[in-house]
XYZ file of C-alpha atoms in Angstrom:
334
model
C -10.435 86.824 12.898
C -12.404 89.661 14.281
C -14.152 92.203 11.861
C -12.122 95.334 10.467
C -12.027 98.251 12.712
C -10.058 96.828 15.543
C -8.472 99.447 17.844
C -5.088 100.059 16.847
C -3.805 101.193 20.021
C -0.347 98.740 19.552
C 3.162 99.027 19.222
C 4.979 97.223 15.885
C 8.639 95.695 16.418
C 10.697 93.078 15.088
C 12.192 89.808 15.849
C 15.160 89.066 13.486
C 17.295 85.555 13.301
C 19.920 86.445 11.480
C 18.838 84.660 8.700
C 21.569 82.827 6.111
C 19.873 82.557 2.702
C 21.040 79.578 0.645
C 24.575 80.250 -0.558
C 24.925 83.191 1.280
C 28.081 84.045 3.746
C 27.561 85.014 7.812
C 29.319 87.492 7.080
C 26.658 89.124 4.407
C 23.791 87.942 7.001
C 24.674 90.174 9.421
C 25.383 93.329 7.440
C 21.522 92.189 5.461
C 20.543 91.933 9.635
C 22.037 95.411 9.999
C 20.706 97.484 7.150
C 17.074 96.477 8.146
C 17.488 97.744 11.649
C 18.917 100.701 10.185
C 15.990 100.967 7.972
C 13.557 99.944 10.783
C 14.485 102.895 13.096
C 14.087 104.834 10.303
C 10.305 103.677 10.129
C 9.539 104.271 13.861
C 9.159 100.204 15.020
C 9.726 99.799 18.092
C 12.416 97.497 19.073
C 14.531 94.694 17.162
C 15.166 91.393 18.834
C 17.531 89.032 18.049
C 17.193 85.250 19.048
C 19.208 82.432 20.474
C 19.777 79.596 18.163
C 22.876 76.885 18.258
C 23.814 74.489 15.100
C 21.265 75.834 12.621
C 22.667 76.599 9.486
C 20.466 79.440 8.540
C 20.446 81.289 11.818
C 23.523 83.356 12.763
C 22.064 84.944 15.919
C 23.783 82.308 18.142
C 26.087 84.948 20.110
C 22.854 87.135 20.561
C 24.997 89.614 22.732
C 28.028 89.930 20.689
C 25.156 90.978 17.597
C 23.507 93.110 19.834
C 26.393 95.328 20.233
C 26.970 95.771 16.989
C 23.895 96.280 15.906
C 23.438 99.163 19.453
C 27.127 100.729 17.812
C 25.376 101.732 14.146
C 22.259 102.882 15.571
C 20.478 105.384 17.812
C 17.684 105.256 18.632
C 15.043 101.729 17.795
C 15.288 99.430 21.604
C 17.537 96.635 21.081
C 17.211 92.910 23.357
C 17.067 89.239 23.123
C 14.150 87.319 21.681
C 15.160 86.329 23.544
C 18.365 84.723 25.265
C 17.992 80.802 26.023
C 18.506 81.017 30.419
C 19.519 77.606 30.604
C 22.010 77.808 28.413
C 23.674 80.559 30.692
C 24.941 81.597 34.472
C 22.500 83.838 35.179
C 25.673 86.013 36.102
C 27.222 85.801 33.272
C 23.624 87.531 31.091
C 23.677 90.102 33.883
C 27.183 91.225 32.705
C 26.583 90.993 29.193
C 23.537 92.660 29.086
C 24.477 95.331 31.868
C 27.633 96.112 29.540
C 25.131 96.504 26.447
C 23.508 99.177 28.515
C 26.773 101.069 29.654
C 27.640 100.808 25.884
C 24.398 101.674 24.397
C 21.724 103.694 27.368
C 18.606 102.689 28.588
C 17.216 101.066 24.937
C 18.413 97.645 25.904
C 15.953 94.675 26.384
C 16.250 90.992 27.925
C 13.882 88.350 26.640
C 14.458 85.181 28.580
C 13.295 81.920 27.227
C 13.301 78.562 28.586
C 13.774 76.246 25.440
C 17.793 75.318 24.651
C 17.343 76.398 21.251
C 18.606 73.340 19.749
C 18.677 69.842 19.773
C 19.858 67.682 22.909
C 23.205 66.510 21.167
C 23.768 70.688 21.268
C 22.614 70.907 24.622
C 25.444 68.546 25.500
C 28.282 70.819 23.366
C 27.099 73.694 25.345
C 28.248 71.496 28.831
C 24.451 72.102 29.790
C 22.696 69.559 31.944
C 19.028 68.738 30.326
C 17.032 69.275 33.541
C 18.009 73.030 33.342
C 15.574 74.067 32.193
C 13.571 72.853 35.651
C 15.652 75.915 37.592
C 14.210 78.171 34.670
C 11.838 80.336 37.150
C 14.660 79.894 40.130
C 16.826 81.269 37.339
C 14.763 84.291 36.397
C 14.589 85.344 39.729
C 18.498 85.358 40.397
C 18.762 87.397 37.318
C 16.802 89.812 38.718
C 18.952 90.300 41.614
C 22.256 91.101 39.669
C 20.182 94.020 37.697
C 18.357 95.036 40.377
C 21.430 95.404 42.773
C 19.524 93.034 45.226
C 21.678 89.534 44.498
C 20.211 86.417 46.030
C 23.976 85.052 46.121
C 25.521 87.202 49.497
C 28.545 88.547 48.483
C 28.130 87.857 44.751
C 27.138 90.851 42.381
C 26.718 91.604 38.555
C 29.778 94.433 37.366
C 28.320 95.705 34.672
C 24.722 94.703 35.138
C 24.048 95.951 38.806
C 21.428 98.625 39.245
C 20.619 98.865 35.591
C 17.074 97.396 36.528
C 17.352 95.718 32.650
C 13.529 95.773 31.565
C 13.099 91.617 31.186
C 10.592 89.896 29.003
C 9.522 85.918 29.332
C 9.198 84.400 25.859
C 7.181 81.330 25.498
C 4.881 78.958 23.683
C 2.424 77.055 26.281
C 0.744 78.445 29.766
C 4.333 77.406 31.618
C 5.753 81.128 30.212
C 2.327 83.141 30.570
C 1.756 81.763 34.741
C 5.976 82.483 34.963
C 5.074 86.053 33.773
C 1.917 86.583 35.921
C 3.057 85.684 38.727
C 6.928 87.553 38.654
C 4.648 90.852 37.238
C 6.734 90.728 34.112
C 5.521 91.683 30.355
C 5.239 87.773 28.114
C 5.772 87.706 24.900
C 3.749 84.363 22.872
C 5.445 82.701 19.846
C 2.905 82.427 18.052
C 5.122 82.952 14.481
C 6.346 79.419 15.057
C 3.979 78.267 17.686
C 0.225 79.321 17.060
C -1.437 76.746 19.000
C -1.809 78.427 22.293
C -2.212 81.885 21.908
C -5.145 82.663 22.454
C -5.263 80.643 26.120
C -2.054 82.003 26.591
C -2.769 85.408 26.533
C -6.304 85.072 28.541
C -3.775 83.204 31.353
C -1.560 85.716 31.628
C -4.311 88.632 31.811
C -6.297 87.152 34.410
C -3.130 86.454 36.670
C -1.050 89.279 36.467
C 0.033 90.155 39.799
C 1.431 93.921 39.463
C 5.338 94.518 39.848
C 6.819 97.707 41.042
C 8.435 98.043 37.505
C 4.889 96.839 35.937
C 2.198 98.142 37.723
C -0.229 96.346 34.811
C 0.353 93.405 32.213
C 1.904 94.052 29.174
C 1.136 91.387 26.559
C 3.354 90.871 23.153
C 2.271 88.566 19.949
C 4.441 87.873 17.543
C 3.828 87.115 13.459
C 5.128 86.609 10.553
C 4.697 89.323 7.767
C 5.182 89.605 4.167
C 3.617 93.430 2.465
C 4.142 94.361 -1.514
C 3.355 96.896 -3.318
C 1.139 94.142 -5.307
C -0.840 91.092 -4.057
C 0.832 88.826 -6.990
C 4.224 89.877 -5.710
C 3.624 89.250 -2.029
C 2.085 86.301 -2.841
C 4.971 85.344 -5.018
C 7.315 85.675 -2.096
C 5.399 83.789 0.551
C 5.475 80.766 -1.757
C 9.592 82.054 -1.648
C 9.190 81.971 1.878
C 7.877 78.361 2.719
C 9.981 76.683 1.013
C 12.850 78.275 2.292
C 10.932 76.617 5.418
C 10.599 73.054 4.224
C 14.689 72.949 2.934
C 16.106 74.572 6.710
C 13.011 72.003 8.579
C 13.117 69.458 6.448
C 16.099 69.251 4.542
C 18.659 69.431 7.158
C 21.730 67.967 6.177
C 20.322 67.361 2.662
C 20.957 69.517 -0.538
C 17.461 69.147 -1.256
C 16.347 69.726 -5.400
C 13.630 72.279 -6.302
C 11.200 68.950 -7.126
C 12.226 67.579 -3.823
C 10.814 70.814 -2.074
C 7.791 71.112 -4.289
C 7.032 67.294 -3.440
C 7.451 67.579 0.122
C 5.660 71.117 0.612
C 2.426 68.912 -0.148
C 3.230 66.142 2.295
C 2.371 65.233 5.372
C 5.823 66.578 7.030
C 5.278 69.825 4.789
C 1.824 70.551 6.043
C 2.804 70.404 9.436
C 5.726 72.687 9.137
C 3.892 75.064 7.188
C 0.989 74.893 9.832
C 3.770 77.065 12.138
C 2.796 79.997 9.709
C -0.365 80.325 10.636
C -0.412 83.892 11.642
C 1.160 85.496 8.985
C 0.050 88.656 7.437
C 0.286 88.522 3.570
C -0.535 90.983 0.694
C -0.446 95.161 0.319
C -0.068 97.613 2.597
C -3.537 97.965 3.628
C -4.401 94.181 3.656
C -1.161 93.447 6.144
C -2.691 96.448 8.535
C -6.517 95.249 8.442
C -4.672 91.789 9.580
C -2.293 93.169 12.317
C -5.484 95.476 13.475
C -7.793 92.658 13.832
C -4.917 90.161 15.318
C -3.791 92.639 17.712
C -7.529 93.504 18.683
C -7.960 89.998 18.800
C -5.520 88.955 21.535
C -5.330 92.283 23.425
C -1.878 92.720 22.325
C 0.024 95.756 23.669
C 2.485 95.185 21.039
C 3.182 93.015 17.617
C 6.800 91.452 17.024
C 7.056 90.847 13.728
C 9.249 88.307 11.613
C 9.971 89.273 8.333
C 9.297 86.798 5.775
C 10.150 88.126 2.903
C 12.872 85.749 1.012
C 15.634 88.742 -0.236
C 17.079 92.010 1.521
C 15.229 94.428 -0.856
C 11.770 92.076 -0.308
C 12.300 92.886 3.300
C 13.247 96.488 3.511
C 10.036 96.780 1.049
C 7.885 95.033 3.810
C 9.045 97.521 6.189
C 8.572 100.568 4.330
C 4.726 99.578 3.658
C 3.905 98.270 7.481
C 5.664 101.753 8.403
C 3.778 104.050 6.085
C 0.134 102.068 6.277
C 0.448 100.588 10.691
C 3.050 102.922 12.706
C 2.695 106.180 10.821
C -1.197 106.067 9.403
């Protein structure tokens, strides 16, 4: 990390998965996401995005546009969007219609983040009735989607109603050089998933900026980097929350379809498989408000990020609210 004193000229946003904690109902998880979104709006966060995943019992944001509509109905100023819609799972026309409707309902605060991965495994991809090779068409599908939203359809006689002429802001999401190159080629903002795929963060950020081709909507590149955050009033509390988050991550990734005991989770924490899972959390800011602020400042400076989007790793609703409060006061409203 760079030395302290880094630039603080960046926005701060939230990536939410509508996480379903152990023993919790999906309805309660969605209720917590709404509570967090409302607190984030109060604290000045720029946007909140929800990610599409399927067949994962710990994630309730699979019907992303439906969830966004619920959050939109109970907020008023914070930007809302997908982080992201996994475009290979959908026809571009349907996504244009869904997000066009969201803008008609909630005004020009809707974002459309697009990913190339299926957000699930191959068996579930079949259940979605998608061709495994559909990801290969991602660049063409993005261009087709842009056409529907701009009113310049690539398919004569086919328009998106609603959606046409909304010019919804599109973001490319990725965790490799492919996404960086595509976003640069199309002149679109790029978001790197460094909260779980840290390996190529620096090189992807550089590649995106070096090869960026200005577009009418985005004459300058715009880079968003993701990270995990846990903030607490005390260092001890933050570290305890981190341990709880790590154990939860082990249960999700290594205990799928199993009911792991606490002792089994403890053993897995220090196994090669467990260490590989936890290595995904390389970019995690943990500590008191001042410690988290310093980490976020240096992280943003390191990759010249215009915006940081954080996954709130704190394990309980109250600890997540505390994280939002402390980041809001120490980073956003410093």
